[in-house]
Amino acid sequence: MPTNAKAGRQIDLSGHLITPGFVNPHMHAILTMVRGVASDEGFAPSYTPGIPKGTDLTPKQARALARLGALDAMMFGSTLIGDNFVHADISTEVMHEMGLRLAPSWRIHDVDFGRVADGEWKFDPKIGEKTLRSAIELHDTWKNEPLVNVNLAVHAADTCSEPFLREIAEFSNTHGLVVSTHLGQSTAEVLRVQERTGKTSTQVFEDAGLLNNRFLGGHCIYVSDDDIELMAAAGAHIVHIPKANAASGRLAPTPKFRDAGLNITIATDTQHGDMIELMRWALVTGRVQCGEVTPDWQPAHVFEMATINGAKALGLDNQIGSLEIGKEADLVVLDINQPHQVPQISPLGNLVHTAQGRDVKMVMIAGEFTVEDSQPNKVDADEICREAESVAREIWGDVGRQYWND
């Protein structure tokens, strides 16, 4: 920090708590279109027949929904979003306009997703070429933008063929890019990969040359002890998605990840963007599996998952993830002068156990306020909500009437 630095603005924040910005490394903002529905179907949206698919959206529709997902996360304190899905060119652009720090990617696969929801996995090299080319173009477009760190979002081991995974690994290794994926997300994935390769998804990624310290495995519900050992030896990272996992009736074995020394992050996925609530889910579901309260599964640990651990996974811990001199000014200001936050005997304990995303009053990213007085500075929240509601009704059409009339 320069010794001659001068404050351009002074703010009285008595009655407030300041934390590092929350790092949300696994999100699909456009899938806000299945909010309130997909969680009750029991499968990931891309595998679920009868609900809208991202590939069916027009650019205008994708823009409206991406803005909604990004706004939701940012207003709840996410300063970095790792969004990966179709229409990544559009979502990256609109999120950048909001002032967010990003780790985006196209959804990369060579399976025909039009058939997966019907239970058929058919690989097509032309699809793989298109999705990887789109990811590379995204990287080339944004590689000189300080707030954007493009990565490669390999969808999953069941939706990518082995030759295609090796091709992705070669590009990742050449350019030093982070690879994010869904790993052990469902029994369908596990069985399909076992049937096709005779291996686990983790083994498939290892054989392809992808399992290393730039590898982020999302969900990790169905992983074996041997898989965990492989990931730990490689220095891979776990992206724990506690609420979405639990909403489907499943829990990732997070105590085992902890015991193996794996770096655990947390992310919202297709749920709402409240990372504060996510910390609570991570704490509680971990304790349920342990069957007790332990010294190594405390509020401080899940707070690290939501901040510095996510930064480490993305290779950005020298820039963000903690409030330190010399790091980027990514921070969140919460109003703690409220009944559910009093008394303030343990501010960190209150943050994890009783705080809510709506307590966020201010968000700063790279030294610039993007949220003040609980409202975004660069966009109109009401307009975004109206547009997204209109677009969602267009997309769902007659199919959605069964839900609207509930």
Coordinates of C-alpha atoms in Angstrom, one line a residue:
M1 CA 0.0 0.0 0.0
P2 CA 1.4 3.4 -0.9
T3 CA 2.5 5.4 2.1
N4 CA 0.9 8.5 0.7
A5 CA -2.5 7.0 0.2
K6 CA -5.4 9.2 1.1
A7 CA -9.0 8.3 2.0
G8 CA -11.4 9.5 -0.7
R9 CA -14.4 8.8 1.4
Q10 CA -15.1 8.1 5.1
I11 CA -18.0 6.0 6.2
D12 CA -19.4 5.4 9.7
L13 CA -19.8 1.7 10.0
S14 CA -20.6 1.4 13.7
G15 CA -23.1 -1.4 14.2
H16 CA -21.7 -3.2 11.1
L17 CA -19.5 -6.2 10.5
I18 CA -16.9 -6.2 7.6
T19 CA -15.8 -9.5 6.1
P20 CA -13.8 -10.5 3.0
G21 CA -16.0 -10.9 -0.1
F22 CA -17.5 -14.4 -0.5
V23 CA -15.9 -16.5 -3.2
N24 CA -18.7 -18.5 -5.0
P25 CA -16.8 -20.8 -7.5
H26 CA -19.6 -22.9 -8.9
M27 CA -22.8 -21.3 -10.2
H28 CA -25.1 -21.4 -13.2
A29 CA -26.8 -18.0 -13.2
I30 CA -29.0 -18.8 -16.2
L31 CA -30.5 -21.7 -14.3
T32 CA -32.4 -19.3 -12.2
M33 CA -35.1 -20.2 -14.7
V34 CA -35.7 -23.6 -12.9
R35 CA -35.6 -22.0 -9.4
G36 CA -38.3 -23.6 -7.2
V37 CA -38.7 -26.5 -9.5
A38 CA -35.5 -28.4 -10.2
S39 CA -34.7 -29.0 -6.5
D40 CA -37.9 -31.2 -6.2
E41 CA -37.1 -33.3 -9.3
G42 CA -34.2 -35.1 -7.8
F43 CA -31.8 -34.7 -10.7
A44 CA -29.6 -31.9 -12.1
P45 CA -31.5 -29.8 -14.6
S46 CA -29.5 -30.9 -17.6
Y47 CA -30.5 -34.6 -16.9
T48 CA -34.1 -33.9 -16.1
P49 CA -36.7 -34.3 -18.9
G50 CA -39.6 -31.9 -19.1
I51 CA -37.9 -28.7 -17.9
P52 CA -36.4 -26.0 -20.0
K53 CA -32.8 -26.3 -21.2
G54 CA -30.2 -23.6 -21.5
T55 CA -29.5 -24.5 -25.1
D56 CA -33.1 -23.5 -25.9
L57 CA -32.7 -19.9 -24.8
T58 CA -32.3 -16.9 -27.1
P59 CA -29.4 -14.5 -26.4
K60 CA -32.0 -12.0 -25.0
Q61 CA -33.5 -14.6 -22.6
A62 CA -30.0 -15.7 -21.5
R63 CA -29.0 -12.2 -20.8
A64 CA -32.1 -11.5 -18.6
L65 CA -31.6 -14.7 -16.6
A66 CA -27.8 -14.3 -16.2
R67 CA -28.4 -10.8 -14.8
L68 CA -30.8 -12.1 -12.3
G69 CA -28.5 -14.9 -11.0
A70 CA -25.6 -12.5 -10.8
L71 CA -27.6 -9.8 -9.0
D72 CA -28.9 -12.3 -6.5
A73 CA -25.4 -13.5 -5.6
M74 CA -23.8 -10.1 -5.5
M75 CA -26.5 -8.6 -3.3
F76 CA -25.9 -11.5 -0.8
G77 CA -22.2 -10.8 -0.7
S78 CA -20.5 -12.8 -3.5
T79 CA -17.7 -10.7 -4.9
L80 CA -16.4 -13.5 -7.2
I81 CA -18.7 -15.8 -9.2
G82 CA -17.4 -18.9 -11.0
D83 CA -20.3 -19.1 -13.5
N84 CA -20.2 -21.9 -16.1
F85 CA -22.9 -22.8 -18.5
V86 CA -24.1 -22.2 -22.0
H87 CA -24.2 -18.6 -23.3
A88 CA -21.1 -17.9 -21.3
D89 CA -20.2 -15.0 -23.6
I90 CA -23.4 -13.2 -22.7
S91 CA -23.3 -14.0 -18.9
T92 CA -19.6 -12.9 -18.6
E93 CA -20.4 -9.6 -20.3
V94 CA -23.4 -8.8 -18.1
M95 CA -21.7 -9.8 -14.9
H96 CA -18.7 -7.7 -15.8
E97 CA -21.0 -4.8 -16.3
M98 CA -22.2 -5.2 -12.7
G99 CA -18.6 -4.9 -11.5
L100 CA -18.2 -8.5 -10.4
R101 CA -15.0 -10.5 -10.2
L102 CA -15.4 -13.6 -12.4
A103 CA -14.1 -17.1 -13.0
P104 CA -16.3 -18.0 -16.0
S105 CA -16.4 -20.8 -18.6
W106 CA -18.5 -22.3 -21.2
R107 CA -20.0 -25.7 -20.4
I108 CA -17.6 -28.1 -22.1
H109 CA -18.8 -31.5 -23.3
D110 CA -19.0 -33.7 -26.4
V111 CA -22.2 -35.6 -25.4
D112 CA -25.4 -34.7 -27.2
F113 CA -27.3 -33.1 -24.3
G114 CA -30.5 -33.2 -26.2
R115 CA -30.5 -37.0 -25.6
V116 CA -29.1 -37.2 -22.1
A117 CA -32.4 -36.2 -20.4
D118 CA -33.9 -39.2 -22.2
G119 CA -31.3 -41.5 -20.8
E120 CA -29.1 -41.7 -23.9
W121 CA -25.4 -40.8 -23.9
K122 CA -24.1 -40.3 -27.5
F123 CA -20.8 -38.5 -28.1
D124 CA -20.2 -36.3 -31.1
P125 CA -16.7 -34.8 -31.9
K126 CA -18.4 -31.8 -33.5
I127 CA -20.1 -30.9 -30.3
G128 CA -16.8 -31.2 -28.4
E129 CA -15.0 -29.1 -30.9
K130 CA -17.7 -26.4 -30.7
T131 CA -17.8 -26.2 -26.9
L132 CA -14.1 -26.2 -26.4
R133 CA -13.6 -23.6 -29.2
S134 CA -16.2 -21.4 -27.4
A135 CA -14.3 -21.8 -24.1
I136 CA -11.0 -20.9 -25.8
E137 CA -12.6 -17.9 -27.5
L138 CA -13.9 -16.7 -24.1
H139 CA -10.4 -17.0 -22.7
D140 CA -8.9 -15.1 -25.5
T141 CA -11.6 -12.3 -25.2
W142 CA -11.1 -11.7 -21.5
K143 CA -7.5 -12.7 -20.8
N144 CA -6.3 -9.2 -20.3
E145 CA -9.2 -8.1 -18.0
P146 CA -8.0 -8.0 -14.4
L147 CA -11.4 -9.0 -12.9
V148 CA -11.9 -12.0 -15.2
N149 CA -10.1 -15.3 -14.9
V150 CA -11.5 -17.6 -17.4
N151 CA -11.4 -21.3 -16.6
L152 CA -12.4 -24.5 -18.3
A153 CA -15.7 -26.1 -17.1
V154 CA -15.6 -29.7 -18.0
H155 CA -19.2 -30.7 -17.4
A156 CA -18.6 -34.3 -16.1
A157 CA -16.9 -37.6 -16.7
D158 CA -20.1 -39.1 -18.1
T159 CA -20.7 -36.3 -20.6
C160 CA -17.1 -36.1 -21.9
S161 CA -15.3 -38.9 -23.8
E162 CA -11.8 -39.9 -22.7
P163 CA -10.1 -38.6 -25.9
F164 CA -11.9 -35.3 -25.4
L165 CA -10.8 -35.0 -21.8
R166 CA -7.2 -35.5 -22.8
E167 CA -7.6 -32.7 -25.4
I168 CA -9.0 -30.4 -22.7
A169 CA -6.1 -31.4 -20.3
E170 CA -3.6 -30.4 -22.9
F171 CA -5.1 -26.9 -23.4
S172 CA -5.4 -26.5 -19.6
N173 CA -1.8 -27.5 -19.0
T174 CA -0.5 -25.3 -21.8
H175 CA -2.2 -22.2 -20.5
G176 CA -2.3 -23.0 -16.7
L177 CA -6.1 -22.8 -16.6
V178 CA -8.3 -24.0 -13.7
V179 CA -10.6 -26.9 -14.6
S180 CA -14.0 -27.0 -12.9
T181 CA -16.3 -30.0 -13.1
H182 CA -19.2 -31.9 -11.6
L183 CA -17.8 -35.0 -9.9
G184 CA -19.7 -37.8 -8.3
Q185 CA -22.9 -35.7 -8.7
S186 CA -25.3 -38.6 -9.2
T187 CA -25.7 -42.3 -9.3
A188 CA -26.5 -42.0 -13.0
E189 CA -23.0 -40.4 -13.6
V190 CA -21.3 -43.0 -11.5
L191 CA -23.0 -46.0 -13.2
R192 CA -22.6 -44.5 -16.7
V193 CA -18.8 -43.9 -16.2
Q194 CA -18.3 -47.3 -14.6
E195 CA -20.2 -49.0 -17.5
R196 CA -18.2 -47.1 -20.2
T197 CA -14.7 -47.2 -18.7
G198 CA -14.6 -49.6 -15.7
K199 CA -13.4 -46.7 -13.6
T200 CA -14.6 -44.1 -11.2
S201 CA -15.0 -40.5 -12.5
T202 CA -12.0 -39.5 -10.4
Q203 CA -9.9 -42.1 -12.1
V204 CA -11.1 -41.0 -15.5
F205 CA -10.0 -37.4 -14.8
E206 CA -6.6 -38.7 -13.4
D207 CA -6.0 -40.8 -16.5
A208 CA -6.8 -37.8 -18.7
G209 CA -4.2 -35.7 -17.0
L210 CA -6.7 -33.3 -15.4
L211 CA -6.4 -34.2 -11.7
N212 CA -4.0 -31.7 -10.3
N213 CA -3.9 -28.6 -8.1
R214 CA -6.0 -26.6 -10.6
F215 CA -8.8 -29.1 -10.5
L216 CA -12.1 -28.2 -8.8
G217 CA -14.5 -31.1 -8.2
G218 CA -18.1 -29.9 -7.7
H219 CA -20.6 -31.9 -5.4
C220 CA -18.4 -35.0 -4.8
I221 CA -21.3 -36.9 -3.3
Y222 CA -20.4 -40.3 -4.7
V223 CA -16.7 -40.7 -4.3
S224 CA -14.9 -43.6 -2.8
D225 CA -12.1 -43.5 -0.1
D226 CA -9.7 -44.3 -2.9
D227 CA -11.0 -41.3 -4.9
I228 CA -10.5 -39.0 -2.0
E229 CA -7.0 -40.3 -1.6
L230 CA -6.3 -39.6 -5.3
M231 CA -7.6 -36.1 -5.1
A232 CA -5.7 -35.3 -1.9
A233 CA -2.4 -36.6 -3.5
A234 CA -3.0 -34.4 -6.5
G235 CA -3.8 -31.3 -4.5
A236 CA -7.3 -31.1 -6.0
H237 CA -10.0 -28.9 -4.5
I238 CA -13.5 -29.8 -3.4
V239 CA -16.4 -27.5 -4.3
H240 CA -19.0 -28.4 -1.6
I241 CA -22.5 -27.5 -2.5
P242 CA -24.3 -28.3 0.7
K243 CA -27.8 -27.0 0.2
A244 CA -28.3 -28.3 -3.3
N245 CA -26.9 -31.7 -2.3
A246 CA -29.1 -31.9 0.8
A247 CA -32.2 -30.7 -1.1
S248 CA -31.8 -33.8 -3.3
G249 CA -31.5 -36.0 -0.2
R250 CA -27.8 -36.6 -0.4
L251 CA -24.7 -35.5 1.5
A252 CA -21.1 -35.3 0.4
P253 CA -18.7 -36.9 2.9
T254 CA -17.1 -33.6 3.9
P255 CA -15.6 -35.0 7.2
K256 CA -13.6 -37.4 5.1
F257 CA -12.4 -34.6 2.8
R258 CA -11.3 -32.7 5.9
D259 CA -9.5 -35.6 7.3
A260 CA -7.7 -36.2 4.0
G261 CA -6.4 -32.6 4.1
L262 CA -8.4 -31.5 1.0
N263 CA -9.1 -27.8 0.5
I264 CA -12.9 -27.4 0.7
T265 CA -14.8 -24.5 -0.8
I266 CA -18.5 -23.9 -0.9
A267 CA -20.8 -22.7 -3.7
T268 CA -24.5 -22.1 -4.4
D269 CA -24.9 -23.9 -7.7
T270 CA -28.5 -23.5 -8.9
Q271 CA -29.9 -22.5 -5.5
H272 CA -30.2 -18.8 -4.4
G273 CA -27.0 -16.9 -4.0
D274 CA -26.9 -16.6 -0.2
M275 CA -23.4 -17.7 0.8
I276 CA -24.1 -17.0 4.4
E277 CA -26.9 -19.6 4.5
L278 CA -24.5 -21.9 2.7
M279 CA -22.0 -21.7 5.5
R280 CA -24.7 -22.7 7.9
W281 CA -25.7 -25.7 5.7
A282 CA -22.0 -26.7 5.4
L283 CA -21.5 -26.6 9.2
V284 CA -24.7 -28.4 10.1
T285 CA -24.6 -31.2 7.5
G286 CA -20.9 -31.8 8.4
R287 CA -21.9 -32.2 12.1
V288 CA -24.8 -34.5 11.2
Q289 CA -22.3 -36.8 9.5
C290 CA -19.9 -36.6 12.5
G291 CA -22.7 -37.2 14.9
E292 CA -21.3 -34.5 17.2
V293 CA -19.8 -31.1 17.5
T294 CA -16.0 -31.3 16.9
P295 CA -13.2 -28.7 17.4
D296 CA -12.3 -28.9 13.7
W297 CA -15.8 -28.2 12.3
Q298 CA -16.6 -24.8 13.7
P299 CA -17.8 -21.5 12.2
A300 CA -14.3 -20.4 11.5
H301 CA -13.8 -23.4 9.2
V302 CA -16.9 -22.9 7.1
F303 CA -16.1 -19.1 6.9
E304 CA -12.7 -20.1 5.4
M305 CA -14.6 -22.3 2.9
A306 CA -16.6 -19.3 1.8
T307 CA -13.6 -16.9 1.5
I308 CA -9.9 -17.9 1.4
N309 CA -10.4 -21.5 0.5
G310 CA -12.3 -20.5 -2.7
A311 CA -9.6 -18.1 -3.5
K312 CA -6.9 -20.8 -3.1
A313 CA -8.8 -23.2 -5.4
L314 CA -8.9 -20.5 -8.1
G315 CA -5.2 -19.6 -7.6
L316 CA -6.2 -16.1 -6.4
D317 CA -5.4 -16.3 -2.7
N318 CA -2.6 -13.8 -3.1
Q319 CA -5.2 -11.3 -4.3
I320 CA -8.4 -12.0 -2.5
G321 CA -10.1 -14.1 0.2
S322 CA -8.9 -12.2 3.2
L323 CA -8.7 -8.6 4.5
E324 CA -5.0 -7.9 4.3
I325 CA -2.8 -5.0 3.3
G326 CA -1.7 -5.5 -0.3
K327 CA -4.7 -7.5 -1.4
E328 CA -7.6 -6.4 -3.5
A329 CA -10.3 -4.6 -1.6
D330 CA -13.1 -7.2 -2.0
L331 CA -15.3 -6.9 1.1
V332 CA -18.8 -7.2 2.5
V333 CA -20.5 -4.9 5.0
L334 CA -23.3 -6.4 7.1
D335 CA -25.8 -4.7 9.4
I336 CA -25.5 -6.5 12.7
N337 CA -27.6 -4.1 14.8
Q338 CA -30.7 -6.3 14.4
P339 CA -32.6 -8.6 16.8
H340 CA -31.3 -11.9 15.2
Q341 CA -27.7 -10.6 15.4
V342 CA -27.8 -9.5 19.1
P343 CA -25.9 -10.1 21.4
Q344 CA -22.6 -9.8 19.6
I345 CA -20.6 -12.0 21.9
S346 CA -19.1 -13.9 18.9
P347 CA -19.5 -12.0 15.7
L348 CA -18.2 -14.9 13.7
G349 CA -20.5 -17.3 15.4
N350 CA -23.5 -15.0 14.8
L351 CA -22.5 -14.6 11.1
V352 CA -22.6 -18.4 10.5
H353 CA -25.5 -19.4 12.8
T354 CA -27.9 -16.5 12.6
A355 CA -27.0 -14.0 9.9
Q356 CA -28.8 -13.8 6.5
G357 CA -27.8 -12.6 3.1
R358 CA -30.3 -9.8 3.3
D359 CA -28.2 -8.4 6.2
V360 CA -25.6 -7.3 3.5
K361 CA -25.7 -3.6 3.1
M362 CA -22.6 -2.9 1.1
V363 CA -20.4 -4.8 -1.3
M364 CA -17.0 -3.6 -2.5
I365 CA -15.1 -5.3 -5.4
A366 CA -11.6 -4.1 -6.2
G367 CA -12.1 -1.0 -4.2
E368 CA -15.4 0.0 -5.9
F369 CA -18.8 -0.2 -4.2
T370 CA -21.2 -2.3 -6.3
V371 CA -23.9 -2.5 -3.6
E372 CA -24.8 0.3 -1.2
D373 CA -27.8 0.6 1.1
S374 CA -28.7 -3.0 0.0
Q375 CA -29.1 -1.8 -3.6
P376 CA -26.8 -2.4 -6.7
N377 CA -25.0 0.7 -7.9
K378 CA -24.7 -0.2 -11.6
V379 CA -28.0 -1.8 -12.5
D380 CA -31.7 -1.5 -11.7
A381 CA -32.7 -4.4 -9.5
D382 CA -36.5 -4.0 -10.1
E383 CA -35.9 -3.9 -13.8
I384 CA -33.8 -7.1 -13.7
C385 CA -36.5 -9.0 -11.7
R386 CA -39.3 -7.9 -14.1
E387 CA -37.4 -8.9 -17.2
A388 CA -36.4 -12.3 -15.7
E389 CA -39.9 -13.0 -14.6
S390 CA -41.2 -12.3 -18.1
V391 CA -38.5 -14.3 -19.8
A392 CA -39.1 -17.3 -17.5
R393 CA -42.8 -17.4 -18.3
E394 CA -41.9 -17.3 -22.0
I395 CA -39.5 -20.2 -21.6
W396 CA -41.8 -22.4 -19.5
G397 CA -44.9 -21.7 -21.6
D398 CA -47.8 -24.1 -21.0
V399 CA -45.6 -26.5 -19.1
G400 CA -45.2 -24.0 -16.3
R401 CA -48.9 -23.6 -15.6
Q402 CA -48.9 -26.6 -13.3
Y403 CA -46.5 -24.7 -11.1
W404 CA -48.1 -21.2 -11.4
N405 CA -51.4 -22.7 -10.3
D406 CA -50.1 -24.5 -7.3

